[in-house]
């Protein structure tokens, strides 16, 4: 174990609310402890060296998706990134590109995701609005339920959005997170929307036909979701609807 | 069920036509290069191929119809034009987009995105060089053959076009086919992504080597 | 001063808060939610295992109903809960599950035919009924008679939170994210809203509302190591406490989960043991059957946690640089099961421990996990002292958990409590008018502004981070799984000293907008008060009940302590809470205090217990033969739920079926 070595952090610092502030990289040093994660390290830096350092953590267990940032060039969840992964002991931290910057490593993914959900109507549109909750529920194919859960594991961390060059270039592009969710509702037998309804939302340049298959989403997703497969599925589905 | 009219949305067609035109062009390209590489087997072999392409076996005098080659050149040009027109939509066209792309790529390392940047660069290269090639061939199809081609390539200095074009086109086509496979592919293609990627690199290298060898093989015929 | 008006204000955008917001919005009320973070990041998402509801679809849940769920819950609470509330809860839980299915939750479903499961370390084949195919499945959890915990793989909380937040988005309910409530606006009788600070801009806003619902979760982070998210700092409880009027109930009732990983304290779900996982000591010995021969690993959480601690005290723990731990063994479930049904567990093991749980044992130790205590409410979710103040979920002491909560009952409380209390909140909003007293709101805003001014501009020298660490250490060392008088006294004294020090906090970072140090300082003062209610409550309660285990008073003492602790904060300059007690009336209980089924039965009985037992026999015998279970229940302890939730729950085994064979059977 690399116990006791000194880690060097290069951290992006910028407070957009301070009028004269300019983006810069600031260097910090810290003694590594066994089992140290970027979560632990950042909190130590804040408590001991710079109390103004901004970053977001909530569950610190890789479940909530709050803490995505770019670590040595790869966007991922900071809370479950062990510092021992970096043999040189140099760790560069940048905020996720493509989101509104709140300050330093903190970006407003929440606002982005809510707007996306409203725009794409990312909720179940049940076939039957009035169900009798006192009666036995409608059965569902157990396989289907399992498949839905697989697609539902997205934690909206924003990694796929930041890793997608297409999204960075075209603001209106839906991105993998939106398409994954559409794929999830498309698969759901309880959802009343037809292929045509989904076509309206993603059968265009901002949706599946704007995706250039650069695969930043697939290669960086911390939950290993099958982006590539689902987007290809939607694309084929939308294309067959066309011809 | 036809939705295109209802949605008045052509982007689906555009996206598909980009893939389809790309695949046809890539297949043509590789066939073309195999045919040209007949020079490696000697002048007679190439002459035979060139005449056959002009459909000499259909004409009474055995000279064939050189305009067939011109026709092929025009079709290729049209396909390439479609491909360019569609693809150009996806390129970073304004400064803001270019800046966003550069910014993102400076922060995040991602190989497939880099691959796409190469594809875009080689695409621009092809856009500039291919018309020259097509014009030279299409306007004088009868000169295709060991002597005529060698004269064009080495004496008139067209190798300066062909060499970069060869490199651009072989990279562009292989990357493009790789991308089409995972873009439309079902689960199986996607599971085999790493393998397809490797094959793509091999195809690029093999065809560049064949192309280079062929270019060199013309050298003895240039007098 | 920025004033924002609404009908129904909800603080906290986890499952409970969102569910109340939805109930308000569905009644056409103007609804607004405040949250520290984006709603989908709430700690509800971390609930892995599932939620209890007596659907009885799986063969191992056959015969389950509200009665069994109620009894399990009351026993689990060590008779500390409010039985009427437990009844309301058990009655509505199946409704909530079925409602959620229509909001998009992909509940794991029953597959007909034979299926292999692990029960008591043995592979057993159970046969699911044809009729149950595709209905909502359930798994086994600790302290329950039946397999009752409905789940989606091991991401139940995540699925529920996403479905409920999506529903809220579809109803266009605004969530003001990155906003922290810092004070309740009240006049001593009625709550009128909150003063909140925007964590980005630092702006102070007065949110004025007819009803204010606090759904901010628990206070686990007053402990150094906790399975809770780092935002579960008890600020909601502090808001109520600082009014000086509203009370907190049973704050000393703090649950320790048996299986959090060492050292970081991240939870591995109870589903691990429910699905057949075992606990082992340093010799690889499965020790739980030695202590609890009947329930073994699936005894109630408080019991398993104490047995584990006991066993480690005997020197049977595995030594590590972070102190002793034990092993959780799920290797016997097989790789496929681990990778599909326990995949979050697998990810956590890989990322934080670097092990493969299908191959290796997981290092675990009991760790702070849940706050049974919280803002005291009546059965309708309203504070008895402060009209218009509601609370729901872990933040509240609605009191269905008493002194120990069953696994799967917390996730259930969020949506079931939210469903029930949401309707009462809406009723309240319809029956009451918005009272706008801008002078009152201004007074509370000024108070918070002064507090911030003195932190930013003052000459204080204490560090918020240091005080927090101190408080967390005190709670870990002296207010843990096993407690005793001298240590608790020490805890109270040291926390008091900390509280006094916290009046002299100073900041290094002087920004008024996004300033993490300021946030920490504002919170730590409040957290210490909450910690004091826990320590004082624990010190005063000289008995052992549920999760509150006193080494010096090992018996459950119904005679003197069958009551609920109520803490309030007497005045701004006080250093200790005031404790009062609210008796639990045995004569109204459906299930009078009895033996819980663990260890020796040493409870000191309440004088009314015997009387009530006789009365129950009498009431039931007067009912006659034809009375069904609902009528019998009603005769013993009538309870109220909102009208739309009154109907009986239909179950598979209520339906006439050809023969009992069709209901499936169990075979070895």
PDB file of C-alpha atoms in Angstrom, chain C residues 142-274:
ATOM      1  CA  UNK C 142     -35.205  -9.221   9.888  1.00  0.00           C
ATOM      2  CA  UNK C 143     -37.897  -9.296  12.564  1.00  0.00           C
ATOM      3  CA  UNK C 144     -40.753 -10.267  10.266  1.00  0.00           C
ATOM      4  CA  UNK C 145     -42.946 -13.370  10.322  1.00  0.00           C
ATOM      5  CA  UNK C 146     -43.516 -13.397   6.574  1.00  0.00           C
ATOM      6  CA  UNK C 147     -41.576 -12.493   3.472  1.00  0.00           C
ATOM      7  CA  UNK C 148     -43.011  -9.017   3.158  1.00  0.00           C
ATOM      8  CA  UNK C 149     -40.355  -6.700   1.791  1.00  0.00           C
ATOM      9  CA  UNK C 150     -41.238  -5.545  -1.731  1.00  0.00           C
ATOM     10  CA  UNK C 151     -38.200  -4.586  -3.753  1.00  0.00           C
ATOM     11  CA  UNK C 152     -36.590  -3.729  -7.069  1.00  0.00           C
ATOM     12  CA  UNK C 153     -33.365  -5.722  -7.062  1.00  0.00           C
ATOM     13  CA  UNK C 154     -31.304  -3.836  -4.471  1.00  0.00           C
ATOM     14  CA  UNK C 155     -32.100  -0.352  -5.661  1.00  0.00           C
ATOM     15  CA  UNK C 156     -35.582   0.022  -4.236  1.00  0.00           C
ATOM     16  CA  UNK C 157     -35.055   3.482  -2.765  1.00  0.00           C
ATOM     17  CA  UNK C 158     -33.539   4.671  -6.019  1.00  0.00           C
ATOM     18  CA  UNK C 159     -36.447   3.361  -8.083  1.00  0.00           C
ATOM     19  CA  UNK C 160     -39.028   4.800  -5.702  1.00  0.00           C
ATOM     20  CA  UNK C 161     -37.371   8.190  -5.469  1.00  0.00           C
ATOM     21  CA  UNK C 162     -37.059   8.454  -9.240  1.00  0.00           C
ATOM     22  CA  UNK C 163     -40.671   7.425  -9.801  1.00  0.00           C
ATOM     23  CA  UNK C 164     -42.002   9.812  -7.161  1.00  0.00           C
ATOM     24  CA  UNK C 165     -39.844  12.728  -8.278  1.00  0.00           C
ATOM     25  CA  UNK C 166     -40.892  12.071 -11.867  1.00  0.00           C
ATOM     26  CA  UNK C 167     -44.484  12.210 -10.707  1.00  0.00           C
ATOM     27  CA  UNK C 168     -43.770  15.518  -8.971  1.00  0.00           C
ATOM     28  CA  UNK C 169     -42.186  16.859 -12.153  1.00  0.00           C
ATOM     29  CA  UNK C 170     -45.206  15.733 -14.174  1.00  0.00           C
ATOM     30  CA  UNK C 171     -47.395  17.721 -11.779  1.00  0.00           C
ATOM     31  CA  UNK C 172     -45.131  20.714 -12.225  1.00  0.00           C
ATOM     32  CA  UNK C 173     -44.250  20.994  -8.535  1.00  0.00           C
ATOM     33  CA  UNK C 174     -41.381  23.455  -8.149  1.00  0.00           C
ATOM     34  CA  UNK C 175     -38.401  22.289  -6.126  1.00  0.00           C
ATOM     35  CA  UNK C 176     -36.135  25.109  -4.981  1.00  0.00           C
ATOM     36  CA  UNK C 177     -32.813  23.308  -4.985  1.00  0.00           C
ATOM     37  CA  UNK C 178     -29.760  24.261  -2.968  1.00  0.00           C
ATOM     38  CA  UNK C 179     -31.827  26.127  -0.431  1.00  0.00           C
ATOM     39  CA  UNK C 180     -31.437  25.559   3.299  1.00  0.00           C
ATOM     40  CA  UNK C 181     -34.153  26.294   5.846  1.00  0.00           C
ATOM     41  CA  UNK C 182     -32.650  27.894   8.939  1.00  0.00           C
ATOM     42  CA  UNK C 183     -35.608  28.948  11.080  1.00  0.00           C
ATOM     43  CA  UNK C 184     -39.323  28.407  11.355  1.00  0.00           C
ATOM     44  CA  UNK C 185     -41.525  31.485  11.255  1.00  0.00           C
ATOM     45  CA  UNK C 186     -44.052  31.097  14.053  1.00  0.00           C
ATOM     46  CA  UNK C 187     -45.988  33.013  16.686  1.00  0.00           C
ATOM     47  CA  UNK C 188     -45.816  30.393  19.401  1.00  0.00           C
ATOM     48  CA  UNK C 189     -49.085  28.779  18.303  1.00  0.00           C
ATOM     49  CA  UNK C 190     -49.042  28.571  14.559  1.00  0.00           C
ATOM     50  CA  UNK C 191     -46.216  27.947  12.114  1.00  0.00           C
ATOM     51  CA  UNK C 192     -46.199  30.326   9.127  1.00  0.00           C
ATOM     52  CA  UNK C 193     -43.284  29.067   7.064  1.00  0.00           C
ATOM     53  CA  UNK C 194     -39.517  29.165   7.116  1.00  0.00           C
ATOM     54  CA  UNK C 195     -36.572  31.463   6.677  1.00  0.00           C
ATOM     55  CA  UNK C 196     -34.243  29.894   4.146  1.00  0.00           C
ATOM     56  CA  UNK C 197     -30.881  30.704   2.655  1.00  0.00           C
ATOM     57  CA  UNK C 198     -29.904  30.077  -0.950  1.00  0.00           C
ATOM     58  CA  UNK C 199     -26.678  28.097  -0.860  1.00  0.00           C
ATOM     59  CA  UNK C 200     -25.522  29.567  -4.176  1.00  0.00           C
ATOM     60  CA  UNK C 201     -26.224  33.278  -3.790  1.00  0.00           C
ATOM     61  CA  UNK C 202     -26.550  33.474  -0.018  1.00  0.00           C
ATOM     62  CA  UNK C 203     -29.879  35.271  -0.369  1.00  0.00           C
ATOM     63  CA  UNK C 204     -32.233  35.045   2.619  1.00  0.00           C
ATOM     64  CA  UNK C 205     -35.871  34.404   1.788  1.00  0.00           C
ATOM     65  CA  UNK C 206     -39.020  34.134   3.843  1.00  0.00           C
ATOM     66  CA  UNK C 207     -41.256  31.358   2.581  1.00  0.00           C
ATOM     67  CA  UNK C 208     -44.721  31.981   4.003  1.00  0.00           C
ATOM     68  CA  UNK C 209     -47.222  29.143   3.819  1.00  0.00           C
ATOM     69  CA  UNK C 210     -50.423  27.751   5.296  1.00  0.00           C
ATOM     70  CA  UNK C 211     -48.720  24.496   6.176  1.00  0.00           C
ATOM     71  CA  UNK C 212     -45.041  23.744   6.626  1.00  0.00           C
ATOM     72  CA  UNK C 213     -43.999  20.111   6.378  1.00  0.00           C
ATOM     73  CA  UNK C 214     -40.562  19.107   7.558  1.00  0.00           C
ATOM     74  CA  UNK C 215     -39.273  16.029   5.759  1.00  0.00           C
ATOM     75  CA  UNK C 216     -35.550  16.429   6.154  1.00  0.00           C
ATOM     76  CA  UNK C 217     -34.667  12.915   7.251  1.00  0.00           C
ATOM     77  CA  UNK C 218     -32.695  11.817  10.257  1.00  0.00           C
ATOM     78  CA  UNK C 219     -29.834  13.089  12.381  1.00  0.00           C
ATOM     79  CA  UNK C 220     -27.316  10.291  11.850  1.00  0.00           C
ATOM     80  CA  UNK C 221     -24.442  12.646  11.148  1.00  0.00           C
ATOM     81  CA  UNK C 222     -24.225  13.723  14.769  1.00  0.00           C
ATOM     82  CA  UNK C 223     -22.246  10.450  14.923  1.00  0.00           C
ATOM     83  CA  UNK C 224     -18.775  10.165  13.472  1.00  0.00           C
ATOM     84  CA  UNK C 225     -19.482   6.997  11.537  1.00  0.00           C
ATOM     85  CA  UNK C 226     -22.934   6.629  10.069  1.00  0.00           C
ATOM     86  CA  UNK C 227     -24.468   4.947   7.071  1.00  0.00           C
ATOM     87  CA  UNK C 228     -26.376   8.190   6.423  1.00  0.00           C
ATOM     88  CA  UNK C 229     -25.663  10.638   3.644  1.00  0.00           C
ATOM     89  CA  UNK C 230     -23.579  13.567   4.810  1.00  0.00           C
ATOM     90  CA  UNK C 231     -26.594  15.882   4.629  1.00  0.00           C
ATOM     91  CA  UNK C 232     -28.540  13.941   7.297  1.00  0.00           C
ATOM     92  CA  UNK C 233     -27.521  16.332  10.020  1.00  0.00           C
ATOM     93  CA  UNK C 234     -30.734  16.791  11.958  1.00  0.00           C
ATOM     94  CA  UNK C 235     -31.321  20.368  10.850  1.00  0.00           C
ATOM     95  CA  UNK C 236     -35.040  19.678  10.435  1.00  0.00           C
ATOM     96  CA  UNK C 237     -35.285  18.544  14.045  1.00  0.00           C
ATOM     97  CA  UNK C 238     -33.253  21.585  15.088  1.00  0.00           C
ATOM     98  CA  UNK C 239     -35.692  23.907  13.278  1.00  0.00           C
ATOM     99  CA  UNK C 240     -38.547  22.557  15.373  1.00  0.00           C
ATOM    100  CA  UNK C 241     -36.473  22.468  18.554  1.00  0.00           C
ATOM    101  CA  UNK C 242     -35.380  26.085  18.220  1.00  0.00           C
ATOM    102  CA  UNK C 243     -38.970  27.281  18.199  1.00  0.00           C
ATOM    103  CA  UNK C 244     -38.980  26.495  21.896  1.00  0.00           C
ATOM    104  CA  UNK C 245     -42.559  25.324  21.427  1.00  0.00           C
ATOM    105  CA  UNK C 246     -42.558  22.233  19.256  1.00  0.00           C
ATOM    106  CA  UNK C 247     -41.202  19.057  20.798  1.00  0.00           C
ATOM    107  CA  UNK C 248     -38.982  16.236  19.615  1.00  0.00           C
ATOM    108  CA  UNK C 249     -40.002  12.687  20.479  1.00  0.00           C
ATOM    109  CA  UNK C 250     -37.800   9.783  21.595  1.00  0.00           C
ATOM    110  CA  UNK C 251     -34.573  11.367  20.382  1.00  0.00           C
ATOM    111  CA  UNK C 252     -32.518   8.764  22.268  1.00  0.00           C
ATOM    112  CA  UNK C 253     -33.930   6.026  20.034  1.00  0.00           C
ATOM    113  CA  UNK C 254     -31.092   5.633  17.535  1.00  0.00           C
ATOM    114  CA  UNK C 255     -30.688   2.514  15.457  1.00  0.00           C
ATOM    115  CA  UNK C 256     -27.407   0.830  14.628  1.00  0.00           C
ATOM    116  CA  UNK C 257     -27.410  -1.298  11.502  1.00  0.00           C
ATOM    117  CA  UNK C 258     -25.543  -4.574  11.845  1.00  0.00           C
ATOM    118  CA  UNK C 259     -23.796  -4.590   8.490  1.00  0.00           C
ATOM    119  CA  UNK C 260     -22.038  -1.419   7.400  1.00  0.00           C
ATOM    120  CA  UNK C 261     -18.644  -1.914   5.797  1.00  0.00           C
ATOM    121  CA  UNK C 262     -15.471  -1.089   7.708  1.00  0.00           C
ATOM    122  CA  UNK C 263     -14.091   1.579   7.867  1.00  0.00           C
ATOM    123  CA  UNK C 264     -16.217   3.933   5.748  1.00  0.00           C
ATOM    124  CA  UNK C 265     -19.577   2.919   7.192  1.00  0.00           C
ATOM    125  CA  UNK C 266     -21.406   2.440   3.907  1.00  0.00           C
ATOM    126  CA  UNK C 267     -24.395   0.170   4.276  1.00  0.00           C
ATOM    127  CA  UNK C 268     -24.776  -3.279   2.840  1.00  0.00           C
ATOM    128  CA  UNK C 269     -28.468  -4.013   2.758  1.00  0.00           C
ATOM    129  CA  UNK C 270     -30.332  -6.234   5.191  1.00  0.00           C
ATOM    130  CA  UNK C 271     -31.357  -8.021   2.001  1.00  0.00           C
ATOM    131  CA  UNK C 272     -27.938  -9.713   2.182  1.00  0.00           C
ATOM    132  CA  UNK C 273     -29.057 -11.576   5.288  1.00  0.00           C
ATOM    133  CA  UNK C 274     -32.659 -11.722   4.141  1.00  0.00           C
TER     134      UNK C 274
END
